[in-house]
Amino acid sequence: MDGNSVEKPLLLPPTVEPSYVKRKTSLFTSLAKFILKVLMWVVFILWVGIAFLLPGKFSTHTITVLFNATGGTVFGFTGSFFLLFTGPVLLISILAFAYIIISGEEDFSKKKRSGNPSFRLWTFPVIVDGPFGVVSAAELIGILLFGVYVIWAVYSYSLKAISLIPDQLSFKVQSSLFLESMGLHLGSVGIFCLAFLFLPVSRGSVLLRLIDIPFEHATRYHVWLGHLTMVLFTIHGLLYVIAWTIEGRLIDQLLEWKSIGIANLPGVISLVAGLLMWVTSLPPVRKLNFELFFYTHQLYVVFVIFLALHVGDFVFFISAGGIYLFMLDRFLRFCQSRKIVEIISAKCLPCGTVELVISKPANLRYNALSFVFLQLRELSWLQWHPFSVSSSPMDGKYHMAVLIKVLGEWTAKLRGNILNDSTSDAVPEEELPLKPNTKLTASVEGPYGHECPYHLMYENLVLVAGGIGISPFLAILSDILHRIREGKPCLPRNVMIIWAVKNSTEIPLLSTVDMESICPSFSDKVKVETHIYVTRESEPPLEEGNVQSSVTTSAFPVSKGHAMSGLVGTGHKVWSGLYLVSSTIGLIILMYLLQVFYTSPYGISTWWYKGLLIMACMALSVLIFGGSVIGLWHLWETRILEKEGYHDGVIKFDEEQHNGNTILKESSIESPRKSTLLKYGTRPDFEEIFAYISKCWGHVDAGVIVCGPPTLQASVAKEIRSHNIFKREKDHPIFHFNSHSFDL
């Protein structure tokens, strides 16, 4: 530490043992969870095994046996593809819901204590600088497995294509046949990759909940898979174009729309839509014009529909499982977002940050590291923006808060709307007239996030934030303090916050969490130390390091507020499970009715038409069967809300809800606490910081959560990797890297 420190930090080893709430798990529950886990693994391994077997010659007999064993139903050959490729995905999802339902709430007392620290594949950064960003050991294994599959498939298909070409043909004809054969097989590999592509972008996906990967983290897998899939499909199309050019029939083939076999023109349309999505999603284009990327990405509808027309019904079933789960998630999000939610209150802070407080029902389930998607009708009817929740679920039963940094056009409009003055950009906020009758109406999707609050699973936490990245850590602090005060399961006993900000005007954000008010004498139970680095100021702006305490506020009336809907995939476990099960059963019923009463009697054999019919069955099963469950879910939710004091979707706030420990009060900006280190004109030196922590905390597991730009994540991950491999001594901590940054 250097002389720029305002106060000497008070980081101390834990002196108070955590109090655990012990729960006994019945033998039946443990056995049921074990059986479900084994079943899911067996189904998954068989599903992936079939994909690996298909390219090889030795698999021909095995695959033939499988198709013969599954093709004796009324669905025939199409049913075999459904059972072998789509069925496993849906079956794993149903089993996953059963597993989550019987698992109940997380028992933190069973988590590994700090006395026996160890490395974990998910939290050990292996690759830091590269095209994939920060990659953990588990993620690297997944990347390598996908790479092995693609290389193996291309190699096997190449040998197969060469062996099938007659030697007596001319070189021109041989080349054309080889290119067409490789184009066909690369398309097949792309179809298998497509089976995984939609799984990470199903925000409330039960599969993500099962392995506890939140949507904001899973989006990177969608990006990786998207690049791989589009490379394969692009090469697939180019090989055919080259082959048809050699044969002199390029235009005819591009416009061909066969009744029996692959229809080329729908494939061209699907590929063009995919290329538009791919090009506009590349980092240079996405960062320059995010709206172009967002709106172009809606072409996924065209991409999927015309892909089904291109390959027909049975081939489409290879990738239909992930697509169907995405359709279920998208329809549920649509239903949730139809409800208009009034903003209870808003604050414009001098640092250029807006705090919005949203009404929610008491039974809405989320944790401190959740986030929501917001659409504000007064600003745009089309744009949705993700924001981390800055409040703990224990801050209040009927509201949640988000902090929004004013950076772009949309956020600038938001600030101007709150202050209700079109000249707000040119006039200092403290001089603007406030008009408290301003109203904002929002549509909300979420909240989404980790199935378990993993910040509670470490006794020692390092929270690294850049700028507005402090928002989720405010929720973590509040959550920990509430749990300690109420005696709920909570492992953290050492918390260090490392916060890099550009200007000292941002420091007051920390005071939105009044720690002493939430948990009096909290320092006896948890050690909280804050290191703040002001990078663009060389000295305190005011005497003795104090910062300005004025807060410009526009508070909306809180007499009533339409609560956000609880129809969310990560919400009620039983209803979410019923939604999936009923829709899946409905899909099978519709396919059966279609086969018995239309396809077979009328001799429907056109591939592209049958592909379209399958897409219609998928959509109708979601709308009719899934929609029925959503309707019942909504009625159940309405009845619960009425018991909580809601009438016609409106909650009547009483004085008790106003006065307690809520987020609606004015923020009082304090001077830096004794446990706060405040530095000016410098950035965090993570080598020095982690060395300091190692000496103070000893041989423990230390969870490191980073919320900030990619450069900050890379710096922290690099130091963790270096410390865990090269610098760590026997009595030093093992640091576990976790990212909480949303990067689309």
XYZ file of C-alpha atoms in Angstrom:
744
model
C 0.000 0.000 0.000
C 1.254 3.539 -0.658
C 0.974 6.982 0.770
C -2.060 7.909 -1.271
C -4.230 5.932 1.124
C -6.708 8.021 3.034
C -7.164 5.426 5.749
C -5.264 2.275 6.654
C -7.351 -0.762 5.710
C -8.655 -2.931 8.481
C -8.667 -6.318 6.719
C -8.593 -8.985 9.411
C -9.003 -12.740 9.421
C -12.418 -14.032 10.460
C -13.025 -14.116 14.181
C -16.601 -15.319 14.214
C -17.669 -18.729 12.995
C -20.709 -18.709 10.690
C -23.975 -19.913 12.095
C -25.463 -22.616 9.903
C -29.033 -23.679 9.588
C -28.983 -27.463 9.438
C -31.597 -29.319 7.473
C -31.932 -33.048 7.173
C -32.493 -34.494 3.736
C -34.662 -37.596 3.720
C -33.282 -40.833 2.316
C -36.088 -40.895 -0.267
C -35.190 -37.407 -1.535
C -31.502 -38.254 -1.794
C -32.263 -41.501 -3.616
C -34.677 -39.772 -6.006
C -32.112 -37.074 -6.824
C -29.442 -39.710 -7.430
C -31.698 -41.705 -9.761
C -32.722 -38.592 -11.692
C -29.113 -37.509 -12.043
C -28.077 -40.933 -13.338
C -30.976 -40.998 -15.812
C -30.088 -37.542 -17.143
C -26.445 -38.522 -17.612
C -27.384 -41.778 -19.368
C -29.764 -40.014 -21.767
C -27.244 -37.242 -22.459
C -24.369 -39.649 -23.136
C -26.526 -41.740 -25.474
C -27.691 -38.624 -27.330
C -24.162 -37.268 -27.770
C -22.907 -40.779 -28.575
C -25.287 -41.089 -31.527
C -23.991 -37.769 -32.884
C -20.396 -39.031 -32.634
C -21.282 -42.394 -34.182
C -22.988 -41.097 -37.318
C -19.888 -39.965 -39.282
C -17.979 -43.251 -38.862
C -18.260 -46.340 -41.068
C -18.432 -48.664 -38.086
C -21.619 -46.925 -36.941
C -23.700 -47.950 -39.949
C -24.939 -51.190 -38.405
C -25.595 -49.604 -34.990
C -27.527 -46.695 -36.442
C -29.529 -49.058 -38.643
C -30.490 -51.127 -35.602
C -31.540 -47.978 -33.707
C -33.706 -46.724 -36.572
C -35.303 -50.149 -37.017
C -36.028 -50.343 -33.289
C -37.646 -46.889 -33.173
C -39.260 -46.762 -36.608
C -42.082 -49.224 -36.014
C -44.501 -46.577 -34.771
C -47.199 -44.675 -36.577
C -44.653 -41.877 -37.096
C -42.319 -44.104 -39.118
C -38.899 -42.762 -40.121
C -39.754 -39.277 -38.860
C -40.594 -40.719 -35.460
C -37.167 -42.367 -35.279
C -35.441 -39.012 -35.708
C -37.738 -37.461 -33.106
C -37.044 -40.207 -30.551
C -33.279 -40.298 -31.157
C -32.527 -36.574 -31.405
C -35.360 -34.343 -30.146
C -36.713 -36.740 -27.522
C -33.521 -36.854 -25.384
C -33.399 -33.056 -25.067
C -37.025 -32.847 -23.953
C -36.672 -35.857 -21.637
C -33.607 -34.368 -19.932
C -35.513 -31.095 -19.492
C -38.469 -32.847 -17.849
C -36.159 -34.844 -15.564
C -34.302 -31.634 -14.738
C -37.511 -29.984 -13.560
C -38.266 -32.987 -11.369
C -34.737 -32.775 -9.944
C -35.031 -29.045 -9.203
C -38.463 -29.417 -7.616
C -37.436 -32.143 -5.178
C -34.107 -30.442 -4.416
C -35.858 -27.594 -2.617
C -33.900 -24.661 -1.265
C -30.111 -24.709 -1.136
C -28.539 -25.796 2.149
C -25.351 -23.772 2.457
C -24.211 -25.743 5.480
C -23.370 -28.613 3.127
C -21.058 -26.507 1.012
C -17.329 -27.047 1.371
C -15.857 -25.134 4.291
C -12.773 -22.941 3.978
C -10.723 -25.469 5.975
C -10.351 -27.681 2.902
C -9.877 -25.434 -0.167
C -9.529 -27.003 -3.601
C -9.429 -26.112 -7.295
C -12.647 -26.256 -9.334
C -12.863 -26.609 -13.092
C -15.633 -24.008 -13.454
C -13.788 -21.277 -11.543
C -10.199 -21.816 -12.659
C -9.284 -19.465 -15.558
C -7.050 -21.201 -18.106
C -7.166 -18.867 -21.127
C -7.248 -15.140 -20.434
C -6.198 -13.372 -23.625
C -7.687 -14.743 -26.794
C -10.728 -14.781 -29.073
C -12.857 -16.523 -26.419
C -12.113 -14.057 -23.603
C -11.647 -15.544 -20.144
C -12.087 -19.319 -20.420
C -12.281 -21.648 -17.431
C -10.902 -25.195 -17.396
C -14.423 -26.651 -17.759
C -15.191 -24.351 -20.699
C -11.905 -25.280 -22.366
C -12.833 -28.968 -22.093
C -16.168 -28.197 -23.785
C -14.441 -26.243 -26.579
C -11.975 -29.078 -27.155
C -14.769 -31.685 -27.267
C -16.666 -29.670 -29.880
C -13.427 -29.222 -31.830
C -12.699 -32.950 -31.683
C -16.217 -33.751 -32.909
C -16.000 -31.345 -35.867
C -12.524 -32.560 -36.884
C -13.556 -36.193 -36.503
C -16.756 -35.679 -38.492
C -15.046 -33.792 -41.326
C -12.283 -36.414 -41.518
C -14.722 -39.353 -41.540
C -17.042 -37.761 -44.055
C -14.095 -36.912 -46.326
C -12.969 -40.532 -46.378
C -16.535 -41.660 -46.988
C -16.987 -39.162 -49.853
C -13.748 -40.228 -51.541
C -14.581 -43.929 -51.265
C -17.970 -43.467 -52.950
C -16.659 -41.695 -56.075
C -16.107 -44.088 -59.052
C -12.570 -43.994 -60.454
C -13.671 -44.160 -64.097
C -15.280 -40.693 -64.011
C -13.483 -37.597 -65.240
C -11.661 -35.343 -62.804
C -14.266 -32.604 -63.321
C -17.136 -34.900 -62.437
C -15.221 -36.408 -59.511
C -14.499 -32.935 -58.146
C -18.126 -31.931 -58.462
C -19.359 -35.089 -56.722
C -16.799 -34.729 -53.935
C -17.737 -31.077 -53.315
C -21.450 -31.882 -53.205
C -20.862 -34.822 -50.873
C -18.713 -32.721 -48.501
C -21.232 -29.889 -48.660
C -23.980 -32.296 -47.626
C -21.960 -33.721 -44.741
C -20.794 -30.326 -43.460
C -24.432 -29.283 -43.442
C -25.156 -32.337 -41.264
C -22.413 -31.306 -38.816
C -23.872 -27.792 -38.761
C -27.306 -29.232 -37.933
C -25.814 -30.994 -34.885
C -24.176 -27.743 -33.743
C -27.525 -26.019 -34.246
C -29.016 -28.490 -31.753
C -26.990 -26.714 -29.051
C -27.175 -23.159 -30.435
C -30.561 -22.186 -28.979
C -30.064 -23.761 -25.539
C -27.912 -20.926 -24.066
C -30.315 -18.164 -25.199
C -33.379 -19.643 -23.521
C -33.272 -17.220 -20.602
C -35.321 -19.322 -18.230
C -34.038 -22.647 -19.551
C -34.318 -25.483 -17.056
C -31.096 -26.922 -18.476
C -29.201 -23.769 -17.519
C -30.857 -23.875 -14.106
C -29.836 -27.511 -13.686
C -26.126 -26.764 -14.139
C -26.524 -23.329 -12.483
C -25.248 -21.246 -15.385
C -27.096 -17.912 -15.634
C -28.242 -16.575 -18.978
C -25.828 -13.610 -18.983
C -22.933 -16.069 -18.780
C -24.410 -18.603 -21.202
C -24.708 -15.993 -23.979
C -20.984 -16.398 -24.640
C -21.615 -20.075 -25.459
C -24.293 -18.984 -27.915
C -21.764 -16.622 -29.518
C -19.138 -19.370 -29.815
C -21.630 -21.884 -31.188
C -23.062 -19.267 -33.540
C -19.658 -18.624 -35.110
C -18.984 -22.348 -35.478
C -22.432 -23.091 -36.902
C -22.294 -20.269 -39.438
C -18.769 -21.233 -40.545
C -20.022 -24.758 -41.242
C -23.199 -23.601 -43.000
C -21.286 -21.027 -45.049
C -18.746 -23.608 -46.228
C -21.664 -25.987 -46.842
C -23.258 -23.442 -49.178
C -19.977 -22.452 -50.869
C -19.095 -26.051 -51.705
C -22.438 -26.508 -53.425
C -22.060 -23.196 -55.277
C -18.602 -24.223 -56.541
C -19.845 -27.686 -57.556
C -22.851 -26.270 -59.417
C -20.644 -23.680 -61.111
C -18.350 -26.461 -62.348
C -21.394 -28.303 -63.672
C -22.721 -25.116 -65.323
C -26.137 -25.164 -63.591
C -25.683 -22.701 -60.716
C -28.800 -20.539 -61.218
C -31.093 -23.486 -61.828
C -29.916 -25.230 -58.680
C -30.151 -22.101 -56.494
C -33.781 -21.610 -57.535
C -34.762 -25.282 -57.313
C -37.518 -26.155 -54.842
C -37.900 -29.957 -54.845
C -40.915 -31.800 -53.537
C -38.910 -34.915 -52.660
C -35.447 -34.282 -51.259
C -33.600 -31.150 -50.167
C -35.235 -27.916 -51.372
C -32.440 -25.559 -52.417
C -34.172 -22.164 -52.556
C -35.381 -22.271 -48.901
C -31.811 -23.189 -47.953
C -30.516 -20.115 -49.802
C -33.019 -17.888 -47.989
C -32.129 -19.455 -44.630
C -28.392 -19.038 -45.252
C -28.782 -15.389 -46.317
C -30.730 -14.664 -43.116
C -28.046 -16.453 -41.101
C -25.258 -14.500 -42.801
C -26.994 -11.184 -42.067
C -27.290 -12.143 -38.394
C -23.687 -13.332 -38.313
C -22.119 -10.272 -39.970
C -24.037 -7.778 -37.830
C -23.133 -9.707 -34.668
C -19.382 -9.353 -35.219
C -17.831 -7.108 -32.522
C -16.935 -4.126 -34.772
C -20.477 -3.902 -36.181
C -22.240 -4.690 -32.883
C -20.323 -2.046 -30.932
C -20.757 0.566 -33.658
C -24.493 0.021 -34.088
C -26.079 -2.224 -31.463
C -29.605 -1.568 -32.739
C -28.664 -2.892 -36.198
C -27.385 -6.075 -34.535
C -30.484 -6.379 -32.344
C -33.075 -5.904 -35.084
C -31.205 -8.033 -37.640
C -31.031 -10.854 -35.110
C -34.815 -11.131 -35.264
C -34.232 -12.835 -38.605
C -33.746 -16.020 -36.595
C -37.436 -16.674 -37.315
C -36.754 -16.657 -41.066
C -33.596 -18.696 -40.545
C -35.360 -21.483 -38.623
C -38.553 -21.682 -40.717
C -36.731 -21.843 -44.035
C -34.246 -24.321 -42.594
C -37.195 -26.616 -41.842
C -38.439 -26.141 -45.416
C -34.919 -26.788 -46.722
C -34.224 -30.121 -44.986
C -37.711 -31.501 -44.361
C -39.286 -32.897 -41.238
C -37.046 -35.761 -40.121
C -33.670 -33.998 -40.632
C -35.040 -30.926 -38.879
C -35.687 -33.060 -35.779
C -31.917 -33.383 -35.275
C -31.849 -29.777 -34.020
C -35.520 -29.290 -33.094
C -35.089 -29.998 -29.358
C -33.141 -26.839 -28.553
C -35.314 -24.767 -30.894
C -38.477 -26.032 -29.193
C -37.170 -25.141 -25.721
C -36.371 -21.664 -27.036
C -39.918 -21.332 -28.423
C -41.323 -22.262 -25.002
C -39.111 -19.692 -23.302
C -39.890 -16.982 -25.861
C -43.661 -17.432 -25.536
C -43.470 -17.327 -21.740
C -41.398 -14.138 -21.927
C -43.959 -12.659 -24.294
C -46.769 -13.415 -21.831
C -44.840 -11.945 -18.912
C -43.909 -8.767 -20.754
C -47.537 -7.980 -21.700
C -48.132 -6.693 -18.186
C -47.512 -2.988 -17.684
C -45.486 -2.240 -14.556
C -45.435 1.232 -13.077
C -42.125 2.577 -11.813
C -42.622 3.280 -8.112
C -39.840 5.847 -7.839
C -36.771 7.159 -9.631
C -33.631 9.017 -8.627
C -31.086 10.881 -10.711
C -27.747 10.916 -8.918
C -25.055 13.533 -9.644
C -22.713 10.852 -10.983
C -24.998 10.322 -13.967
C -26.762 7.236 -12.625
C -30.490 6.598 -12.449
C -32.114 4.372 -9.839
C -35.460 2.851 -10.734
C -37.604 1.032 -8.186
C -40.068 -1.449 -9.684
C -43.133 -2.949 -8.061
C -43.092 -6.718 -7.687
C -45.236 -9.373 -5.980
C -43.998 -10.760 -2.696
C -43.756 -14.312 -4.032
C -41.487 -13.442 -6.968
C -38.321 -15.508 -6.638
C -34.862 -14.053 -7.367
C -31.473 -13.662 -5.727
C -28.998 -10.838 -5.294
C -27.114 -11.590 -8.527
C -30.165 -11.494 -10.781
C -30.956 -9.162 -13.646
C -34.030 -8.036 -15.550
C -34.806 -6.833 -19.061
C -36.638 -3.509 -19.168
C -38.689 -1.873 -21.875
C -39.874 1.666 -21.095
C -42.836 2.603 -23.269
C -42.163 6.344 -22.995
C -38.704 5.809 -24.537
C -39.173 2.993 -27.066
C -41.684 0.266 -27.850
C -39.030 -2.015 -29.299
C -35.848 -1.707 -27.265
C -35.149 -4.038 -24.333
C -32.140 -3.475 -22.089
C -30.673 -5.788 -19.406
C -29.815 -4.409 -15.952
C -28.459 -6.026 -12.810
C -30.728 -5.872 -9.792
C -29.121 -3.588 -7.200
C -31.358 -4.637 -4.310
C -31.479 -7.798 -2.264
C -34.699 -9.862 -2.249
C -34.663 -9.208 1.501
C -34.687 -5.408 1.105
C -38.414 -5.412 0.580
C -41.205 -7.780 -0.368
C -42.890 -5.520 -2.882
C -40.132 -3.854 -4.875
C -36.747 -4.302 -6.525
C -34.260 -1.675 -7.691
C -31.913 -1.291 -10.656
C -29.113 1.233 -11.200
C -28.689 2.547 -14.744
C -25.616 4.459 -15.896
C -26.425 7.255 -18.358
C -24.173 6.432 -21.311
C -26.093 6.236 -24.585
C -29.131 7.697 -26.305
C -31.684 5.466 -24.565
C -30.354 6.168 -21.066
C -30.076 9.882 -21.811
C -33.756 9.895 -22.804
C -34.548 8.116 -19.541
C -32.820 10.791 -17.462
C -34.492 13.540 -19.462
C -37.892 11.903 -18.975
C -37.392 11.658 -15.224
C -36.332 15.274 -14.997
C -39.069 16.137 -17.524
C -37.036 18.705 -19.396
C -35.801 18.436 -22.963
C -32.799 20.653 -22.175
C -31.543 18.365 -19.409
C -28.356 17.549 -21.293
C -27.245 21.178 -21.292
C -28.288 22.188 -17.763
C -26.799 20.808 -14.520
C -29.199 18.357 -12.923
C -29.331 20.219 -9.612
C -30.689 23.294 -11.453
C -33.471 21.476 -13.266
C -37.061 21.835 -12.054
C -38.502 18.557 -10.819
C -41.971 17.498 -11.846
C -43.016 14.654 -9.548
C -46.141 13.824 -11.551
C -44.035 12.359 -14.351
C -44.879 8.710 -14.960
C -42.905 5.887 -16.444
C -44.461 2.585 -17.428
C -42.295 -0.447 -17.943
C -42.529 -3.940 -19.292
C -40.297 -6.400 -17.495
C -38.840 -9.784 -18.388
C -37.181 -11.734 -15.617
C -35.617 -11.768 -13.164
C -33.009 -14.233 -14.382
C -29.775 -15.405 -12.827
C -28.138 -18.222 -10.912
C -30.417 -20.944 -9.624
C -28.501 -20.738 -6.328
C -27.049 -17.515 -4.850
C -23.446 -18.594 -5.313
C -22.109 -15.487 -3.559
C -23.319 -17.093 -0.334
C -21.222 -20.221 -0.887
C -17.854 -18.642 -0.045
C -16.751 -17.589 3.425
C -14.331 -15.169 1.760
C -15.431 -12.892 -1.067
C -13.527 -10.483 -3.305
C -15.876 -8.258 -5.312
C -14.166 -6.424 -8.180
C -16.218 -3.740 -9.938
C -15.646 -1.200 -12.652
C -17.943 1.839 -12.648
C -21.618 0.891 -12.587
C -20.465 -2.708 -12.109
C -20.825 -1.989 -8.391
C -24.612 -2.368 -8.798
C -24.924 -6.150 -8.205
C -22.422 -5.943 -5.355
C -24.691 -3.519 -3.510
C -27.322 -6.245 -3.653
C -24.790 -8.790 -2.379
C -23.832 -6.591 0.584
C -27.455 -5.993 1.502
C -28.274 -9.683 1.134
C -25.412 -10.795 3.381
C -26.274 -8.271 6.082
C -29.971 -9.142 6.046
C -29.179 -12.841 6.337
C -26.785 -12.334 9.220
C -29.321 -10.179 11.056
C -32.106 -12.726 10.569
C -29.939 -15.804 11.216
C -30.414 -17.309 7.753
C -27.790 -19.509 6.030
C -24.926 -17.277 4.933
C -21.259 -18.268 4.632
C -19.451 -14.961 3.861
C -17.438 -13.575 6.791
C -14.743 -11.671 4.873
C -15.765 -9.323 2.078
C -13.360 -7.099 0.161
C -14.724 -4.679 -2.442
C -12.322 -3.379 -5.098
C -13.975 -0.610 -7.084
C -12.424 1.381 -9.936
C -14.286 4.584 -10.877
C -13.433 7.423 -13.219
C -14.577 10.275 -10.963
C -15.242 10.717 -7.255
C -18.841 11.722 -7.984
C -19.609 7.995 -8.364
C -18.521 7.128 -4.811
C -21.914 8.031 -3.238
C -23.406 4.927 -4.891
C -21.922 2.887 -2.049
C -24.085 4.736 0.458
C -27.284 3.399 -1.069
C -26.637 0.439 1.250
C -26.797 1.639 4.854
C -24.996 -1.283 6.462
C -25.438 -0.164 10.062
C -29.156 0.336 9.538
C -29.599 -3.119 8.005
C -27.470 -4.978 10.561
C -26.345 -3.027 13.649
C -22.837 -3.973 14.793
C -22.358 -5.969 11.604
C -18.566 -5.572 11.903
C -18.593 -8.110 14.742
C -19.912 -10.770 12.352
C -18.581 -9.884 8.915
C -15.489 -7.890 7.903
C -16.264 -5.570 5.000
C -13.367 -3.642 3.490
C -13.628 -1.331 0.500
C -10.830 -0.229 -1.817
C -11.870 2.617 -4.135
C -9.635 3.741 -6.998
C -10.495 7.080 -8.636
C -8.602 6.831 -11.920
C -9.142 10.296 -13.446
C -8.561 12.490 -10.421
C -5.185 13.006 -8.792
C -6.527 14.347 -5.486
C -9.798 14.658 -3.543
C -12.107 17.341 -5.020
C -13.031 18.619 -1.556
C -11.189 18.955 1.724
C -10.431 15.824 3.723
C -11.639 13.559 0.944
C -15.340 14.277 1.432
C -17.569 14.056 -1.603
C -20.617 16.024 -2.494
C -23.800 14.861 -0.874
C -26.456 16.433 -3.050
C -28.794 14.024 -4.764
C -31.167 15.156 -7.476
C -34.341 13.173 -7.068
C -37.601 12.793 -8.893
C -39.921 10.558 -6.908
C -43.079 9.233 -8.485
C -46.223 8.715 -6.415
C -46.100 5.427 -4.518
C -49.760 5.135 -3.591
C -50.118 2.310 -6.056
C -48.010 0.266 -8.423
C -48.811 -2.466 -10.919
C -46.545 -5.342 -9.909
C -44.478 -7.190 -12.476
C -45.724 -10.602 -13.527
C -44.394 -13.786 -11.963
C -44.741 -15.717 -15.245
C -41.032 -16.356 -15.652
C -39.124 -19.526 -16.464
C -36.944 -19.141 -13.381
C -39.991 -18.525 -11.213
C -42.394 -21.046 -9.732
C -40.849 -24.501 -10.216
C -44.039 -26.557 -10.407
C -45.838 -24.266 -12.846
C -42.735 -23.995 -15.042
C -42.474 -27.787 -15.082
C -46.165 -28.200 -15.949
C -45.730 -25.712 -18.784
C -42.927 -27.799 -20.290
C -44.616 -31.174 -19.757
C -48.005 -30.102 -21.120
C -46.453 -28.477 -24.198
C -44.335 -31.565 -24.904
C -47.322 -33.883 -24.566
C -49.284 -31.506 -26.777
C -46.570 -31.647 -29.439
C -46.703 -35.452 -29.509
C -50.521 -35.421 -29.660
C -50.569 -32.920 -32.539
C -47.942 -34.899 -34.453
C -50.004 -38.064 -33.945
C -53.218 -36.406 -35.113
C -51.416 -34.920 -38.094
C -50.002 -38.299 -39.098
C -53.212 -40.290 -38.599
C -55.760 -37.857 -40.035
C -53.815 -35.951 -42.677
C -50.309 -37.063 -43.662
C -51.014 -40.805 -44.083
C -54.588 -40.679 -45.489
C -53.697 -38.047 -48.072
C -50.254 -39.473 -48.888
C -48.361 -36.292 -48.027
C -44.739 -36.914 -48.997
C -43.386 -33.473 -49.895
C -40.361 -32.878 -47.669
C -40.544 -29.108 -47.354
C -44.286 -29.199 -46.682
C -43.868 -31.794 -43.946
C -41.144 -29.616 -42.431
C -43.589 -26.704 -42.404
C -46.248 -28.904 -40.759
C -43.798 -29.888 -38.014
C -43.037 -26.214 -37.355
C -46.801 -25.585 -37.143
C -47.197 -28.447 -34.636
C -44.411 -27.006 -32.496
C -45.956 -23.528 -32.526
C -49.512 -24.773 -31.865
C -48.426 -27.019 -28.993
C -46.828 -24.001 -27.298
C -49.820 -21.742 -27.958
C -52.633 -24.193 -27.114
C -51.272 -26.608 -24.537
C -48.605 -24.354 -23.058
C -50.905 -21.341 -23.243
C -53.562 -23.203 -21.235
C -51.081 -23.812 -18.423
C -49.960 -20.180 -18.552
C -53.602 -19.113 -18.233
C -54.070 -21.290 -15.152
C -50.728 -20.072 -13.801
C -51.900 -16.477 -14.224
C -55.174 -17.189 -12.400
C -53.237 -18.842 -9.566
C -50.885 -15.877 -9.394
C -53.809 -13.427 -9.328
C -55.393 -15.279 -6.420
C -52.074 -15.217 -4.523
C -51.699 -11.499 -5.195
C -55.170 -10.795 -3.859
C -54.215 -12.500 -0.617
C -51.147 -10.249 -0.422
C -53.170 -7.047 -0.825
C -53.267 -6.691 -4.591
C -56.537 -5.880 -6.317
C -56.812 -5.856 -10.119
C -53.038 -6.110 -10.326
C -52.459 -3.052 -8.128
C -50.827 -3.171 -4.724
C -51.906 -0.763 -2.002
C -48.797 0.315 -0.135
C -49.333 1.011 3.542
C -47.219 3.017 5.948
C -45.402 -0.033 7.249
C -44.181 -0.822 3.740
C -42.987 2.752 3.319
C -41.146 3.141 6.517
C -38.969 0.045 7.027
C -35.697 -0.644 5.387
C -36.617 0.155 1.803
C -34.848 1.653 -1.162
C -37.275 4.547 -1.494
C -35.625 6.773 1.102
C -33.221 9.610 0.352
C -29.580 8.613 0.227
C -27.357 10.238 2.804
C -23.806 10.347 1.504
C -21.299 9.617 4.226
C -17.599 10.233 4.404
C -15.484 7.171 3.676
C -15.652 4.675 6.503
C -12.651 3.620 8.520
C -12.516 0.349 6.642
C -12.310 2.159 3.281
C -9.142 2.694 1.310
C -9.502 5.615 -1.113
C -6.857 6.233 -3.783
C -6.643 8.873 -6.489
C -4.897 8.846 -9.847
C -4.194 5.118 -9.931
C -5.694 1.816 -11.010
C -5.952 -1.328 -8.903
C -2.686 -3.262 -8.675
C -4.118 -6.773 -8.532
C -0.754 -8.402 -7.911
C -0.340 -6.314 -4.771
C -3.989 -6.752 -3.733
C -4.030 -10.546 -4.066
C -0.678 -10.837 -2.305
C -2.109 -8.772 0.552
C -5.246 -10.919 0.751
C -3.140 -14.085 0.735
C -1.223 -12.984 3.815
C -4.346 -11.949 5.714
C -6.818 -14.722 4.902
C -4.578 -17.760 4.886
C -5.404 -21.194 3.428
C -9.050 -20.743 2.383
C -11.343 -20.791 -0.647
C -11.806 -17.217 -1.839
C -14.556 -16.430 -4.337
C -13.723 -13.591 -6.718
C -16.656 -12.035 -8.592
C -15.905 -9.507 -11.326
C -18.418 -7.102 -12.838
C -16.928 -4.739 -15.348
C -15.449 -4.392 -18.842
C -13.554 -7.278 -20.519
C -10.190 -5.655 -19.765
C -10.962 -5.682 -16.043
C -12.070 -9.323 -16.198
C -8.898 -10.282 -18.057
C -6.657 -8.479 -15.553
C -8.270 -10.198 -12.567
C -8.345 -13.623 -14.263
C -4.685 -13.324 -15.249
C -3.638 -12.575 -11.679
C -5.790 -15.401 -10.280
C -4.269 -17.866 -12.748
C -0.774 -16.662 -11.958
C -1.344 -16.773 -8.207
C -3.003 -20.201 -8.159
C -0.302 -21.806 -10.330
C 2.983 -20.016 -9.680
C 2.762 -17.777 -6.613
C 0.603 -19.689 -4.186
C 2.177 -21.023 -1.015
C 0.752 -23.670 1.302
C -0.935 -21.146 3.570
C -2.348 -18.991 0.740
C -5.962 -18.970 -0.530
C -7.196 -20.641 -3.681
C -8.987 -17.950 -5.682
C -12.080 -18.870 -7.714
C -12.901 -16.648 -10.695
C -16.559 -15.774 -11.372
C -17.791 -13.227 -13.891
C -21.020 -11.267 -13.565
C -20.702 -9.135 -16.668
C -23.405 -9.011 -19.335
C -21.796 -8.631 -22.739
C -23.945 -9.034 -25.856
